PDB file of C-alpha atoms in Angstrom:
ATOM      1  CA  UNK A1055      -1.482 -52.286  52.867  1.00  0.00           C
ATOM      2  CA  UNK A1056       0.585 -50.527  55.504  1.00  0.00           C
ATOM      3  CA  UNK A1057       2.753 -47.507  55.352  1.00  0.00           C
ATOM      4  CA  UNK A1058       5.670 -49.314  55.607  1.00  0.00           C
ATOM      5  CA  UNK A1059       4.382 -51.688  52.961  1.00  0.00           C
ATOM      6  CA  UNK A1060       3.347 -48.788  50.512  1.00  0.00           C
ATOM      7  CA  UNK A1061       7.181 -46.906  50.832  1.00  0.00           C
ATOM      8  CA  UNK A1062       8.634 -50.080  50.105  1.00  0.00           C
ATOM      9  CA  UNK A1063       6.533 -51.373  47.010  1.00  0.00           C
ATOM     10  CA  UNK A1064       7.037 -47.669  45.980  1.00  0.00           C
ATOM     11  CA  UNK A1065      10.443 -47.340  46.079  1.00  0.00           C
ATOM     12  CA  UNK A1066      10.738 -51.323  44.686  1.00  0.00           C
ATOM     13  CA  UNK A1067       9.052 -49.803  41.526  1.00  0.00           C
ATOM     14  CA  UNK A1068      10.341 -46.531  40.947  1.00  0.00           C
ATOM     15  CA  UNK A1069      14.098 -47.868  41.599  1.00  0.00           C
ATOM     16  CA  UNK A1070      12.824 -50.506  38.591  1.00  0.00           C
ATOM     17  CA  UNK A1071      11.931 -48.136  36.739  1.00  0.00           C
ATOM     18  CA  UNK A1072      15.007 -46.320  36.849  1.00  0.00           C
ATOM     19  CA  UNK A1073      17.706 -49.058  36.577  1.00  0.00           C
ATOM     20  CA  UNK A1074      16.082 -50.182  33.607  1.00  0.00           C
ATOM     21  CA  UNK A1075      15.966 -47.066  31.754  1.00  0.00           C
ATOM     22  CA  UNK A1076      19.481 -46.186  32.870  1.00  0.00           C
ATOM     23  CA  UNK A1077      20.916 -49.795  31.459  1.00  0.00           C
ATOM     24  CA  UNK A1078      18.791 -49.216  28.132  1.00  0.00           C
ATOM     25  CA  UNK A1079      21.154 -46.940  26.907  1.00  0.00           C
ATOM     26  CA  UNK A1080      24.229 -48.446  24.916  1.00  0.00           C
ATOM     27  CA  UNK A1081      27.259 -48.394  26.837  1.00  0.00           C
ATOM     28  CA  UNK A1082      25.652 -47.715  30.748  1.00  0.00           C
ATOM     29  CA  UNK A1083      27.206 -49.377  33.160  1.00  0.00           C
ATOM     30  CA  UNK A1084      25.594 -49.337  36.212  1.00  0.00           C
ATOM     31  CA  UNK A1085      27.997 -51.101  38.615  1.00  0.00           C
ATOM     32  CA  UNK A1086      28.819 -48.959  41.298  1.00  0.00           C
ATOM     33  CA  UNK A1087      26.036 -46.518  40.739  1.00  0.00           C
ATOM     34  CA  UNK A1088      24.102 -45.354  44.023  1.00  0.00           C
ATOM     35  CA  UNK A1089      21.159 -44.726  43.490  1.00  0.00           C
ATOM     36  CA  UNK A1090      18.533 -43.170  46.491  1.00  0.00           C
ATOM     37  CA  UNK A1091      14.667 -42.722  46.297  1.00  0.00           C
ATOM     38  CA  UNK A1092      12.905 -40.102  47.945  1.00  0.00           C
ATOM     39  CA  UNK A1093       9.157 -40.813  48.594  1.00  0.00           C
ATOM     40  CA  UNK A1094       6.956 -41.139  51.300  1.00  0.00           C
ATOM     41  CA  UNK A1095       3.281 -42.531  51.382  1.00  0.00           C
ATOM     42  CA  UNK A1096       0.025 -40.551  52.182  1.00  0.00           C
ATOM     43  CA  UNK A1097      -2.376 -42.990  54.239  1.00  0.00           C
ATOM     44  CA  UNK A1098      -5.480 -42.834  51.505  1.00  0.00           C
ATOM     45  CA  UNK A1099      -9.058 -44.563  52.533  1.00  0.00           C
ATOM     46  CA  UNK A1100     -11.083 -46.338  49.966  1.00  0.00           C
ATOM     47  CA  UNK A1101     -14.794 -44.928  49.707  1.00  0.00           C
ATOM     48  CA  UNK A1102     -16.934 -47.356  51.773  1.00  0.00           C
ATOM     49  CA  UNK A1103     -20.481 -46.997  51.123  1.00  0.00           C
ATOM     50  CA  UNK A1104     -22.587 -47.013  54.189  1.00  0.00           C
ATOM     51  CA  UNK A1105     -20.100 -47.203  56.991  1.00  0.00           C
ATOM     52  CA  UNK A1106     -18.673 -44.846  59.321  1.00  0.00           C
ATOM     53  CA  UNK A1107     -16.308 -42.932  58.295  1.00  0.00           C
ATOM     54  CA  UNK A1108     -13.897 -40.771  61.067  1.00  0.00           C
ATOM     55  CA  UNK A1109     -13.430 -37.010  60.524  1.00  0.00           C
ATOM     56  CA  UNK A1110      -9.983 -35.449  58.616  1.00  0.00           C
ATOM     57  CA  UNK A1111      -9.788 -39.136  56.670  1.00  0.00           C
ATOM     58  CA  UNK A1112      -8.848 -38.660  52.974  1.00  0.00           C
ATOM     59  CA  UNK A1113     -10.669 -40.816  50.454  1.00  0.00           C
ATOM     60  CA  UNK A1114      -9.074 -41.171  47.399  1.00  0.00           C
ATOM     61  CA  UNK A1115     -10.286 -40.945  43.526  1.00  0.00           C
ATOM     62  CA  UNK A1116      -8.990 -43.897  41.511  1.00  0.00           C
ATOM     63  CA  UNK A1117      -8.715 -42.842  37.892  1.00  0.00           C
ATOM     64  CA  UNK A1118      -6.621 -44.935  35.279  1.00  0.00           C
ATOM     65  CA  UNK A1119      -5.093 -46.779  38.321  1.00  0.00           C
ATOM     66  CA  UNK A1120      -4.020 -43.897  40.416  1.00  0.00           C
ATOM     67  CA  UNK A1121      -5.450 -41.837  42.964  1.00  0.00           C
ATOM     68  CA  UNK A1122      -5.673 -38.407  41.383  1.00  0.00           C
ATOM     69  CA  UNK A1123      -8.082 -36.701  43.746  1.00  0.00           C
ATOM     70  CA  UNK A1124      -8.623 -36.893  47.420  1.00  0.00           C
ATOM     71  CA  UNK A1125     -11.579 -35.610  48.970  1.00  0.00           C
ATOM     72  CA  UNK A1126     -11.459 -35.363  52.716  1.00  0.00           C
ATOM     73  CA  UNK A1127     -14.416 -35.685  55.664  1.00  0.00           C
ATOM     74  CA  UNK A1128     -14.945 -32.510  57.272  1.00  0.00           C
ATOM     75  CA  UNK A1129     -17.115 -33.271  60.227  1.00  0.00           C
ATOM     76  CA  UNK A1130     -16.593 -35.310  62.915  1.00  0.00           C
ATOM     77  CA  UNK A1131     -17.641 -38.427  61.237  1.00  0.00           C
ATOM     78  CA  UNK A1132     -19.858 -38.434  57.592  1.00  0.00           C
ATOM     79  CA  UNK A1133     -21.121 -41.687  55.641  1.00  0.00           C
ATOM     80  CA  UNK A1134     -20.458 -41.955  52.189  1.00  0.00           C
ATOM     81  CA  UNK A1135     -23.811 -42.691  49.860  1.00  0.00           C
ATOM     82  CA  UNK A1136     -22.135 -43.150  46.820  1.00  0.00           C
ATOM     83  CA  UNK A1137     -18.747 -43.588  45.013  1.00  0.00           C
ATOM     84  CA  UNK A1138     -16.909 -42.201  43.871  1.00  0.00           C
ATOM     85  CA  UNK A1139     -18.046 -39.803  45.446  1.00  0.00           C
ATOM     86  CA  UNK A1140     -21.056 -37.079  44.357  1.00  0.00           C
ATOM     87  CA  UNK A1141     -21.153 -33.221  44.234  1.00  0.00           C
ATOM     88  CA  UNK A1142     -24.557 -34.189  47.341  1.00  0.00           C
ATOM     89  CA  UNK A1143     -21.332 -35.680  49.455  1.00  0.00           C
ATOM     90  CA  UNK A1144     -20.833 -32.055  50.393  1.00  0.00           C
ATOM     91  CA  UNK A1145     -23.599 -31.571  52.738  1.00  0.00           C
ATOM     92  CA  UNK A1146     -22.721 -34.918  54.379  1.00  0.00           C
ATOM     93  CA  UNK A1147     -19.082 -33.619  55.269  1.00  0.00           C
ATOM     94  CA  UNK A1148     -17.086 -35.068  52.506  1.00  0.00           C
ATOM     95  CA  UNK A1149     -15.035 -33.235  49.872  1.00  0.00           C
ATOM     96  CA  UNK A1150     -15.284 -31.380  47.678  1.00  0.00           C
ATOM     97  CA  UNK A1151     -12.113 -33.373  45.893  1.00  0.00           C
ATOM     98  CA  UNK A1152      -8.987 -31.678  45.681  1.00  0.00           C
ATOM     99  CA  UNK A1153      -6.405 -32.464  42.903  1.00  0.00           C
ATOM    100  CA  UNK A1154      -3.459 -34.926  44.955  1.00  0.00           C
ATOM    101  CA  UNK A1155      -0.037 -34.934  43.647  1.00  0.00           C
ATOM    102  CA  UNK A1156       2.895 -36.678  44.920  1.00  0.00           C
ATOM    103  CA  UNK A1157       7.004 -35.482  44.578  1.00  0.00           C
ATOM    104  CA  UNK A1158       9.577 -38.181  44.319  1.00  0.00           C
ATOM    105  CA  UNK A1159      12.659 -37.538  43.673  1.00  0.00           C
ATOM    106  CA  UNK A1160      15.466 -40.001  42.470  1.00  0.00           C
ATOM    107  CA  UNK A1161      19.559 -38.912  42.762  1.00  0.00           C
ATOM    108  CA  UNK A1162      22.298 -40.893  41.342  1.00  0.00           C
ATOM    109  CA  UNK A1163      25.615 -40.732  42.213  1.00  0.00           C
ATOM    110  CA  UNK A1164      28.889 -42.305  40.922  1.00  0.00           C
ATOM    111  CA  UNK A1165      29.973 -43.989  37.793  1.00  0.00           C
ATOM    112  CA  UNK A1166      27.177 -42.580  35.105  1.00  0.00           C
ATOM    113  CA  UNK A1167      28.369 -39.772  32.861  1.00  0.00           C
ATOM    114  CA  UNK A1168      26.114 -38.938  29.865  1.00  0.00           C
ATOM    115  CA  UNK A1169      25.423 -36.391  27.714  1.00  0.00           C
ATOM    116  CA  UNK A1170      22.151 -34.446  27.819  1.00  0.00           C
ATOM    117  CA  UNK A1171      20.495 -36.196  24.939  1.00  0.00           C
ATOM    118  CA  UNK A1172      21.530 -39.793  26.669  1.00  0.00           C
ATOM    119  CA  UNK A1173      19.705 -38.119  30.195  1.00  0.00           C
ATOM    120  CA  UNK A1174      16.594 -37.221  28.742  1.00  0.00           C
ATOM    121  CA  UNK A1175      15.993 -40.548  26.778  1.00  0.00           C
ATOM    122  CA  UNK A1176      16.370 -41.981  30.468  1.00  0.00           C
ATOM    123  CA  UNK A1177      14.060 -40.076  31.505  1.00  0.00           C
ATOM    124  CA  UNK A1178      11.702 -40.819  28.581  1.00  0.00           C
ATOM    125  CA  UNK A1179      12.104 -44.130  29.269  1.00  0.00           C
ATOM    126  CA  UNK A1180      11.710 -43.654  33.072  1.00  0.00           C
ATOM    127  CA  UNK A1181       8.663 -42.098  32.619  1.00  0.00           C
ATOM    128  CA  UNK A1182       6.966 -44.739  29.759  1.00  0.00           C
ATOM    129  CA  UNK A1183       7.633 -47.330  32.837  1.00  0.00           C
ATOM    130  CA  UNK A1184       5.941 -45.579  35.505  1.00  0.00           C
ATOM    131  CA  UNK A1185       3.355 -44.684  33.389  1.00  0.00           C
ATOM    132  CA  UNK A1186       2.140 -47.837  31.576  1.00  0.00           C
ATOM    133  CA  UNK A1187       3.759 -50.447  34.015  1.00  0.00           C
ATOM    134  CA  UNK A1188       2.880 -48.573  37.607  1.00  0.00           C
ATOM    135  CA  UNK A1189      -0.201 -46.744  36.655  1.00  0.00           C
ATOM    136  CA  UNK A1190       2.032 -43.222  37.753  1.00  0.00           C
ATOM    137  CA  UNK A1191       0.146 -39.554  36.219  1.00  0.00           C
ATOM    138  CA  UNK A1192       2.526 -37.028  35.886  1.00  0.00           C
ATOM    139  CA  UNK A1193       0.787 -33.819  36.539  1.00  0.00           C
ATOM    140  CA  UNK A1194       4.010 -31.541  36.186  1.00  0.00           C
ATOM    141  CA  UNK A1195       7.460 -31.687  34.209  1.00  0.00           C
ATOM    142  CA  UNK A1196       9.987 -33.830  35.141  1.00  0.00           C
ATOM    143  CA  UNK A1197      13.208 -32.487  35.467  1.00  0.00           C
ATOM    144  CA  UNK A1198      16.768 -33.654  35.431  1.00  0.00           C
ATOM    145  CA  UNK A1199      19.009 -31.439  37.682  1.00  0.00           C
ATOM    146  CA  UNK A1200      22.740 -32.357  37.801  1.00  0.00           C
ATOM    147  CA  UNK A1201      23.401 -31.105  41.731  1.00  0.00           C
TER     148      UNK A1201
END
């Protein structure tokens, strides 16, 4: 997948995610609501076992359909012997894995007004989507600021 492939299927799925959680609530209307993601894409290798692999590359940990580590290869060029990848991997150059988070943000503007309660069961919502439908981990809060 490309970079340009991975922001759009991104942003596809989080602005899904939204929309529908906004429109759940009784009484939304969401025509004429603008609504902007902010995301962009981290080039990620799969572990290859047995081939090359070029120095500062980040290979990603796939856990519960996300990548939630990234280890990266320190020399000038290591091969990978196993994956995921082993504690050994450090004397080849690779890792050790790092925790990887991602921020995202998501602003609306015009034509929603709700009330706290109303906001967070979006968000709820917005998260149960992400979550079970995209395979998103949320390693922090996620917060609702009205700027």
């Amino acid at each position: 997948m490309t970079s340009a492939e991975a922001l759009q299927s991104a942003q596809n799925e989080v602005m899904a995610a939204y929309l529908e959680s906004l429109v759940d609530i009784p009484g939304v209307n969401s025509l004429g609501v603008t609504t902007v993601t902010t995301y962009s894409p981290d080039e990620i290798s799969n572990c290859y076992i047995g081939q090359p692999i070029p120095g500062g590359t980040r290979i990603g940990y796939l856990a519960g359909g996300a990548i939630t580590q990234i280890a990266r290869v320190t020399l000038q060029q290591a091969t990978a012997t196993s994956c995921p990848l082993s504690f050994t991997q450090l004397n080849a150059g690779i890792g050790p894995y790092e925790e990887y988070t991602k921020t995202l943000t998501v602003s609306t503007r015009g034509g929603t007004t709700l009330t706290r309660y109303n906001w967070t069961r979006v968000l709820s919502k917005f998260q149960s989507i992400l979550n079970l439908r995209y395979q998103a981990l949320f390693r922090s809060q996620v917060l609702i600021n009205n700027n």
